[in-house]
Tab-separated table of C-alpha atoms and ligand atoms in Angstrom:
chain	number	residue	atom	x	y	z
A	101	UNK	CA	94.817	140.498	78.201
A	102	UNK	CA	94.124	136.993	78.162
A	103	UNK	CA	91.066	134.498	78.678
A	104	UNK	CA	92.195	130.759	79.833
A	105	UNK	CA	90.368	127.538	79.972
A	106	UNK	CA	91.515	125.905	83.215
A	107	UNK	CA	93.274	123.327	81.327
A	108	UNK	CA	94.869	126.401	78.906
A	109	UNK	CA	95.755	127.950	82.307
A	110	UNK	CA	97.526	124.722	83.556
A	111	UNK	CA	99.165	124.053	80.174
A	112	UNK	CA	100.561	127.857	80.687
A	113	UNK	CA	101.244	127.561	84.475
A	114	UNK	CA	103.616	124.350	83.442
A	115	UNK	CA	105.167	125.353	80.305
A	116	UNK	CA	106.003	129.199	81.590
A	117	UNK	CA	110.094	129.017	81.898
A	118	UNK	CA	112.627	131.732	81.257
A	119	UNK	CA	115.631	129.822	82.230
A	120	UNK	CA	116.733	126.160	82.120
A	121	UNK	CA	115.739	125.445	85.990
A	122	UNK	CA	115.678	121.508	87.265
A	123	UNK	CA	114.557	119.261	84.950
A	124	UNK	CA	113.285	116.850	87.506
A	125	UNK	CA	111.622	119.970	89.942
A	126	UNK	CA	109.933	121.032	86.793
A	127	UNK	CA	108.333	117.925	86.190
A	128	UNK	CA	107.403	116.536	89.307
A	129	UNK	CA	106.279	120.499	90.663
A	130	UNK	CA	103.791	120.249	86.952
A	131	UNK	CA	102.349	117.054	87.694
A	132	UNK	CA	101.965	117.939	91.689
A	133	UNK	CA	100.121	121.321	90.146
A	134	UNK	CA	98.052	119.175	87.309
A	135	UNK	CA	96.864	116.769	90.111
A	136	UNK	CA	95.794	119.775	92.305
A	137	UNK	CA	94.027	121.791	89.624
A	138	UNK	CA	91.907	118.042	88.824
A	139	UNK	CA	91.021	117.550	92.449
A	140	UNK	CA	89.602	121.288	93.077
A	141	UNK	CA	87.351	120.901	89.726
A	142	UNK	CA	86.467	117.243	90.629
A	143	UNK	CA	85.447	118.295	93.895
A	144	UNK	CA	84.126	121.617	93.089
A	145	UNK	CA	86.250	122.859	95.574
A	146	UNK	CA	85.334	126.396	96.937
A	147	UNK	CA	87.407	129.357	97.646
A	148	UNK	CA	86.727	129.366	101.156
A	149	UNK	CA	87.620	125.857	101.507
A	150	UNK	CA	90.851	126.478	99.424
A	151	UNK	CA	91.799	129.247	101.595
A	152	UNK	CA	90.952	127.675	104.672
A	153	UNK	CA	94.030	124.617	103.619
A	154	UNK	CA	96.137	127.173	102.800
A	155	UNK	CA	95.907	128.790	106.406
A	156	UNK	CA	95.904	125.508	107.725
A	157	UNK	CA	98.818	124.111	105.288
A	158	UNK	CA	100.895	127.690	107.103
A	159	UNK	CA	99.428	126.785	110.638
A	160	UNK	CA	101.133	123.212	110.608
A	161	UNK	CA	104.621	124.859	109.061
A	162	UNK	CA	104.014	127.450	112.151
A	163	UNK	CA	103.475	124.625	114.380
A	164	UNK	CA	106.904	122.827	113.065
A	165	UNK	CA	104.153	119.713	112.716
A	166	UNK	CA	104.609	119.291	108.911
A	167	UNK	CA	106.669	115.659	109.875
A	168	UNK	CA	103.367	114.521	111.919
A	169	UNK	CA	101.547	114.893	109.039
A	170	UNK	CA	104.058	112.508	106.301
A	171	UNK	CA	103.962	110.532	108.887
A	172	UNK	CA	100.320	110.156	109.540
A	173	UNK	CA	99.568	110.549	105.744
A	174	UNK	CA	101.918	107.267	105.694
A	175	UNK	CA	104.688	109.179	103.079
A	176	UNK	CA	107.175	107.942	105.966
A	177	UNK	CA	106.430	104.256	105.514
A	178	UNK	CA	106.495	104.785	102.118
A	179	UNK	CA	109.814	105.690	101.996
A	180	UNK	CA	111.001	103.575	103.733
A	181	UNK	CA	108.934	100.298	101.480
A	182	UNK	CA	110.402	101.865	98.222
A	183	UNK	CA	114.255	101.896	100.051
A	184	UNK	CA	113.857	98.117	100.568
A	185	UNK	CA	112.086	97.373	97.193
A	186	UNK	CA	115.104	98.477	96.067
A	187	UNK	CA	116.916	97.000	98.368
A	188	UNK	CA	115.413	93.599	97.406
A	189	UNK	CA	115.850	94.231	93.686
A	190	UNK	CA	119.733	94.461	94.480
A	191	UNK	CA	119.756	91.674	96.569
A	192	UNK	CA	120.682	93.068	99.485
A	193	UNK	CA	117.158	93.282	102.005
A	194	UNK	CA	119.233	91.671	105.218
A	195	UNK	CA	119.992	92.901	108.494
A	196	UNK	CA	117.640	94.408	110.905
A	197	UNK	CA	114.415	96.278	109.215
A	198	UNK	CA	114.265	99.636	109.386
A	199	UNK	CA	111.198	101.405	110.519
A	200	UNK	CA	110.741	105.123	110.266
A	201	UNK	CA	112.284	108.058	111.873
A	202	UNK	CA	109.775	109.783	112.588
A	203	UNK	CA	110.147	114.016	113.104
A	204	UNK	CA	110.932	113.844	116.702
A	205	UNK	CA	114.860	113.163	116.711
A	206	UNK	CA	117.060	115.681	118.123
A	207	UNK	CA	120.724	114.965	117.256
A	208	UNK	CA	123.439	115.674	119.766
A	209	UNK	CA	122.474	113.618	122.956
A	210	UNK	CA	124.812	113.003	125.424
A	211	UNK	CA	126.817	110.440	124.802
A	212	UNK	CA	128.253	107.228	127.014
A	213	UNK	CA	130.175	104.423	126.569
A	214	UNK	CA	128.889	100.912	126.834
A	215	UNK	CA	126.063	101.782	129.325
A	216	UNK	CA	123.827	104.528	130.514
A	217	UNK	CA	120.872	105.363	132.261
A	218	UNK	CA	118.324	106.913	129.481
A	219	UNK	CA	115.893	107.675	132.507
A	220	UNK	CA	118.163	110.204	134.549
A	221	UNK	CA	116.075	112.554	136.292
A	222	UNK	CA	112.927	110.030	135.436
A	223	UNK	CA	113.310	108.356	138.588
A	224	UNK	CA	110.219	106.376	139.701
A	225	UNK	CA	108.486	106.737	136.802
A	226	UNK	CA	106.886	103.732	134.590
A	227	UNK	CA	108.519	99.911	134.782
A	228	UNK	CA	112.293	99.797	135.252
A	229	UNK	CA	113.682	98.604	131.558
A	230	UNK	CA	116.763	97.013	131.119
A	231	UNK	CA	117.425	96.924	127.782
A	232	UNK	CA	121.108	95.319	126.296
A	233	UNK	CA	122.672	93.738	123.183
A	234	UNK	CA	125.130	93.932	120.405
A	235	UNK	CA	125.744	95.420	117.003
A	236	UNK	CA	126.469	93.157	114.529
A	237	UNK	CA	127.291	93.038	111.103
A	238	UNK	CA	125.889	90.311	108.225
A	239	UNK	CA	128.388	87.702	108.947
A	240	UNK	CA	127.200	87.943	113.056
A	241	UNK	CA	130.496	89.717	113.908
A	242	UNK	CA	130.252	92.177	116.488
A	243	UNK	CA	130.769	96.194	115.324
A	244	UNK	CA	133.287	97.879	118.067
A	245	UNK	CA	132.615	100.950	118.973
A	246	UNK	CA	129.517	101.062	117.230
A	247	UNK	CA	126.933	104.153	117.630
A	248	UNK	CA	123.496	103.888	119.305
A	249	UNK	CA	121.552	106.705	119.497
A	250	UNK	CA	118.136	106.046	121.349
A	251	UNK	CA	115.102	108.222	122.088
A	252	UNK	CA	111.746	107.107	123.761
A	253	UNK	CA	109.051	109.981	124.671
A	254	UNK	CA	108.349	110.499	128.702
A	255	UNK	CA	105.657	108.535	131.093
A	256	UNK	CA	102.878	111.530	129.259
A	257	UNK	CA	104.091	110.310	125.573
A	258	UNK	CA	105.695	113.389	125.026
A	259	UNK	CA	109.326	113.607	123.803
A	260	UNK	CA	111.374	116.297	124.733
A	261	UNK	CA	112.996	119.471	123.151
A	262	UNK	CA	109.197	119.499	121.156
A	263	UNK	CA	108.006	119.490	124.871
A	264	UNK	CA	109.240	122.845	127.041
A	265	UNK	CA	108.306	120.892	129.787
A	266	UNK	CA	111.022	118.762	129.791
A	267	UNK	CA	114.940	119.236	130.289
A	268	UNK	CA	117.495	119.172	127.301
A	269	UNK	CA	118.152	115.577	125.872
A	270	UNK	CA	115.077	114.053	128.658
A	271	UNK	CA	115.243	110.238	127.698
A	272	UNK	CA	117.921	110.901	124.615
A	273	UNK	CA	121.339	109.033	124.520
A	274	UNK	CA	124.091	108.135	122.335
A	275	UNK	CA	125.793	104.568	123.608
A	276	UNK	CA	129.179	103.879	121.822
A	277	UNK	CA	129.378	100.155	122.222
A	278	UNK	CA	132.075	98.370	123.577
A	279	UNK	CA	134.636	96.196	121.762
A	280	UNK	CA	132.410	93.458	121.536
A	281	UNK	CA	129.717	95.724	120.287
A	282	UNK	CA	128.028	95.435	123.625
A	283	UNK	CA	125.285	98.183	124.526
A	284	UNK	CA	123.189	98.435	127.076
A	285	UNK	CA	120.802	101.011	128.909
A	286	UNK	CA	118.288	101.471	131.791
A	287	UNK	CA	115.000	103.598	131.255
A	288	UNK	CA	111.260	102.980	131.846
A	289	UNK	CA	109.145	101.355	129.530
A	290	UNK	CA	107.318	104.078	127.401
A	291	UNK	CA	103.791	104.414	126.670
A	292	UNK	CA	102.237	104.927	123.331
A	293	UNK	CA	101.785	108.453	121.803
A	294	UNK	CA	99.820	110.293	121.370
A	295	UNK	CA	99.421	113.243	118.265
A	296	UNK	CA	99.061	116.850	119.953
A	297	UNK	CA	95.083	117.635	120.570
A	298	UNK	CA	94.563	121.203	119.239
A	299	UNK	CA	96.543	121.023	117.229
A	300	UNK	CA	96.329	121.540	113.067
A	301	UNK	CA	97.392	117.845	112.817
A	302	UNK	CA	94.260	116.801	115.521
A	303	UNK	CA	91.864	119.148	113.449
A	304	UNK	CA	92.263	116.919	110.017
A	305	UNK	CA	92.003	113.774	111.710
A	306	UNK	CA	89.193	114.900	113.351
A	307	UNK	CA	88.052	115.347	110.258
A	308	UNK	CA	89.274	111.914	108.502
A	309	UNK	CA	87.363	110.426	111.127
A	310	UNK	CA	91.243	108.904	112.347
A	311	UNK	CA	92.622	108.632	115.765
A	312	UNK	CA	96.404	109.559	115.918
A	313	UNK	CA	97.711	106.846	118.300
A	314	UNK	CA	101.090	105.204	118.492
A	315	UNK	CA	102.288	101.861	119.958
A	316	UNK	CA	104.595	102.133	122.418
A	317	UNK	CA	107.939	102.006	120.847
A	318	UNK	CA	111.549	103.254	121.083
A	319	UNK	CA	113.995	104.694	118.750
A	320	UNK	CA	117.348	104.338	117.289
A	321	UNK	CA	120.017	105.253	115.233
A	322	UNK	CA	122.609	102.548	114.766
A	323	UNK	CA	125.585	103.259	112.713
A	324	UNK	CA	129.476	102.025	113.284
A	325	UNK	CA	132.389	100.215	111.553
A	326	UNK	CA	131.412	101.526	108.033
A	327	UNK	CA	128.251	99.741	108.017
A	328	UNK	CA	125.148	100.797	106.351
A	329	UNK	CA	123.286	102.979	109.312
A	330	UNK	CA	120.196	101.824	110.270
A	331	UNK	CA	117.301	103.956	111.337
A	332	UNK	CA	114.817	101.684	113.366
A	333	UNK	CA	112.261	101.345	115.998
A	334	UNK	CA	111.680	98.620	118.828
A	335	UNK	CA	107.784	97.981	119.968
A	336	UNK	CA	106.743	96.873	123.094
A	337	UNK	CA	104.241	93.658	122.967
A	338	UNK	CA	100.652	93.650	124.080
A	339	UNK	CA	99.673	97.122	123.022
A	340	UNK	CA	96.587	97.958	121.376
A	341	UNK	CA	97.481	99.847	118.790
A	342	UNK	CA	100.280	98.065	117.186
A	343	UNK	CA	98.595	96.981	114.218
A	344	UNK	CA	96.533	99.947	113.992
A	345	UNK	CA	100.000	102.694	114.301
A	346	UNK	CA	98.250	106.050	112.797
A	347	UNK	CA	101.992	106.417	111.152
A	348	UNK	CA	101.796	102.296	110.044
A	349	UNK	CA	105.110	101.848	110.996
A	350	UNK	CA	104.930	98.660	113.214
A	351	UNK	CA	107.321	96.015	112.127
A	352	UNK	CA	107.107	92.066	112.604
A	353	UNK	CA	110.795	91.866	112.987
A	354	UNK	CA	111.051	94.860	115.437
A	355	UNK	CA	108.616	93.508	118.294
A	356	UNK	CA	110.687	92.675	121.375
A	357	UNK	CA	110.045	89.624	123.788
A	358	UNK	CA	110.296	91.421	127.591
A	359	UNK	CA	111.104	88.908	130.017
A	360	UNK	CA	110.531	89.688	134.006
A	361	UNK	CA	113.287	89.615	136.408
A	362	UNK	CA	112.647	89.758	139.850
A	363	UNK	CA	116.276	89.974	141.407
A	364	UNK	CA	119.486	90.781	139.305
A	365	UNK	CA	122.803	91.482	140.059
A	366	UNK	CA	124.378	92.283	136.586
A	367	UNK	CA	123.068	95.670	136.446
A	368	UNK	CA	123.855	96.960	139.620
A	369	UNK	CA	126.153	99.590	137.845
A	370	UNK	CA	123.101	100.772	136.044
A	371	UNK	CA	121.320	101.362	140.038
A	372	UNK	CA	118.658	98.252	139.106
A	373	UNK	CA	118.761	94.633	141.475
A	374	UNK	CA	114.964	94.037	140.663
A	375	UNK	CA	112.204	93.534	139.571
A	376	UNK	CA	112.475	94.846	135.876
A	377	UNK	CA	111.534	94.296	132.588
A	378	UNK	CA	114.899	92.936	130.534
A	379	UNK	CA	114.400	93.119	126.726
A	380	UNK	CA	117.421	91.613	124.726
A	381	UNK	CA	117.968	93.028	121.195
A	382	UNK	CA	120.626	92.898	118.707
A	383	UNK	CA	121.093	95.214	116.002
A	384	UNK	CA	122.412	93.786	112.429
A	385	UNK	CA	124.027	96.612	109.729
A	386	UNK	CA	123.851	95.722	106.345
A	387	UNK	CA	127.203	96.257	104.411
A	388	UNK	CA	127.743	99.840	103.121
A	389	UNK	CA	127.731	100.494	99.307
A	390	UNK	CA	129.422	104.015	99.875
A	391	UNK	CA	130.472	106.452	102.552
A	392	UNK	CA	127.377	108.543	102.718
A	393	UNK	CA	124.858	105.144	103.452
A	394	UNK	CA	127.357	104.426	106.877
A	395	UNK	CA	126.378	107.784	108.111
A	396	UNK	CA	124.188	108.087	110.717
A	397	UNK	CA	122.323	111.398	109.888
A	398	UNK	CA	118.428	112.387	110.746
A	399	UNK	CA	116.488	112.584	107.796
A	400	UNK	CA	117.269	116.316	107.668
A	401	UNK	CA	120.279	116.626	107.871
A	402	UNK	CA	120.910	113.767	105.229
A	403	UNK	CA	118.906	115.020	103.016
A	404	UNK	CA	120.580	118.546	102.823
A	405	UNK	CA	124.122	117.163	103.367
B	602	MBD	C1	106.227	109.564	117.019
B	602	MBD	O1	106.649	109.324	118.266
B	602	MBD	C2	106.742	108.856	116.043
B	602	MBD	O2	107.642	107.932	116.383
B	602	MBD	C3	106.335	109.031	114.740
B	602	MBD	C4	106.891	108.168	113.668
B	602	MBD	C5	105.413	109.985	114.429
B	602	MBD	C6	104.896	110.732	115.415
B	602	MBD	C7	105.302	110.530	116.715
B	603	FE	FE1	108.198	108.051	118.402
């Protein structure tokens, strides 16, 4: 019926419309399309390596391990650059960085008031972390009642509810600070990760020639008084790969000081006299321009609120 050039059959693949459609998915899907077509010329790509990406593009969905790969790809940290270019261009880059989500957030974790132990059922495992501090807004005034959700993977590097070994919520908590914005939690310190081996993400950094390590860090979700919620990461000092983070999230601002105490009795209500590692860390919203930036949402569900 029809012979094509493969830039005729581009032209055709981006032009073909029967309705009016989205404007914006039109043009970003044709220029997505126009890139791809360029590359598999460039490269002479061959069918069987073009169908081989395609089983392994569906073998990553399969896996749920498509957020490993933004991630490792650095489209996280990218994000998250272009939200404080902006940000700086209005004059409003203040507060606490943000550092990325990541894909491993479950939403829903128990929840406590002022204090909790994140390592319930951990018992004995790692060093003992005290971690405490406040929520604060821009002018240093404390936010009441303020949300904190925090997540930190197990002594293997594994976070649960993407790890059947592990209970329900394992090392996941939601702290509602107290009127002075006070939080504060118990847990181990957590070790680096650690990107699955066999795994469709480990087969094309094998191939890249990448390792897929991460500093040791822990999560959060800080959100409260109508403030802008912040979604941000804490790294623990001294480990090897935080300037070398295969999802390049590491953050100057974000890198705690742990200080050793050998006998304490301020935390007795969280079960810990001594020794432990005490990190002190306070969290500072930026002012909300509008409802939707003061709620505390994964990336998810944000994005298909
Ligand atoms: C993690 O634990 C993580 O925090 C990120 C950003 C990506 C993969 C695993
Ligand atoms: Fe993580």
């Amino acid at each position: 019926m029809a012979e094509y050039t493969p830039s005729e059959l581009l032209a055709l693949v981006n032009a073909s419309q029967v309705s009016a459609g989205d404007e914006r998915v039109r043009a970003i899907t044709a220029r997505i399309v126009a890139d791809l077509f360029r590359t598999i010329e460039a490269f002479q790509v061959t069918p069987n390596e073009f169908w081989s990406t395609m089983q392994w593009l569906t073998r990553l969905g399969q896996a749920d391990m498509v957020g490993l790969i933004t991630a490792g790809l650095g489209f996280d940290r990218l994000l998250d650059i272009l939200e404080e270019e902006a940000d700086q261009a209005a004059a409003r880059a203040q507060g606490t960085p943000r550092a990325i989500e990541g894909p491993l957030y479950v939403a829903g974790a128990p929840s406590a008031q002022r204090e909790v132990r994140l390592d319930e059922g951990n018992e004995g495992k790692g060093e003992v972390l005290v971690m405490e501090g406040r929520v604060l807004d821009l002018d240093g005034k404390p936010v009441p009642h303020a949300s904190v959700d925090v997540w930190h993977c197990n002594e293997l590097g594994r976070y649960s509810h993407f790890d059947p070994a592990q209970p329900d919520y394992n090392l996941r908590r939601r702290i509602e600070t107290d009127a002075d914005g006070n939080y504060r939690f118990r847990s181990f310190l957590p070790p680096g990760y650690a990107i699955p081996p066999d795994s469709p993400v480990s087969e094309l950094f094998a191939l890249l020639g990448r390792h897929g390590n991460r500093p040791a860090h822990i999560h959060f979700l800080v959100s409260g008084g109508g403030k802008r919620a912040l979604t941000t990461q804490v790294n623990i000092p001294g480990d090897t790969f935080l300037d070398d983070d295969f999802a390049f999230a590491t953050r100057d601002g974000l890198i705690v000081s742990l200080e050793k105490v050998e006998r304490s009795t301020e935390y007795a209500s969280l079960g810990v006299t001594g020794p432990f590692t005490h990190v002190r860390f306070d969290f500072v919203l930026q002012d909300a321009l509008n409802d939707a930036e003061a709620v505390a949402a994964s990336r998810y569900a944000a994005a298909t609120a």
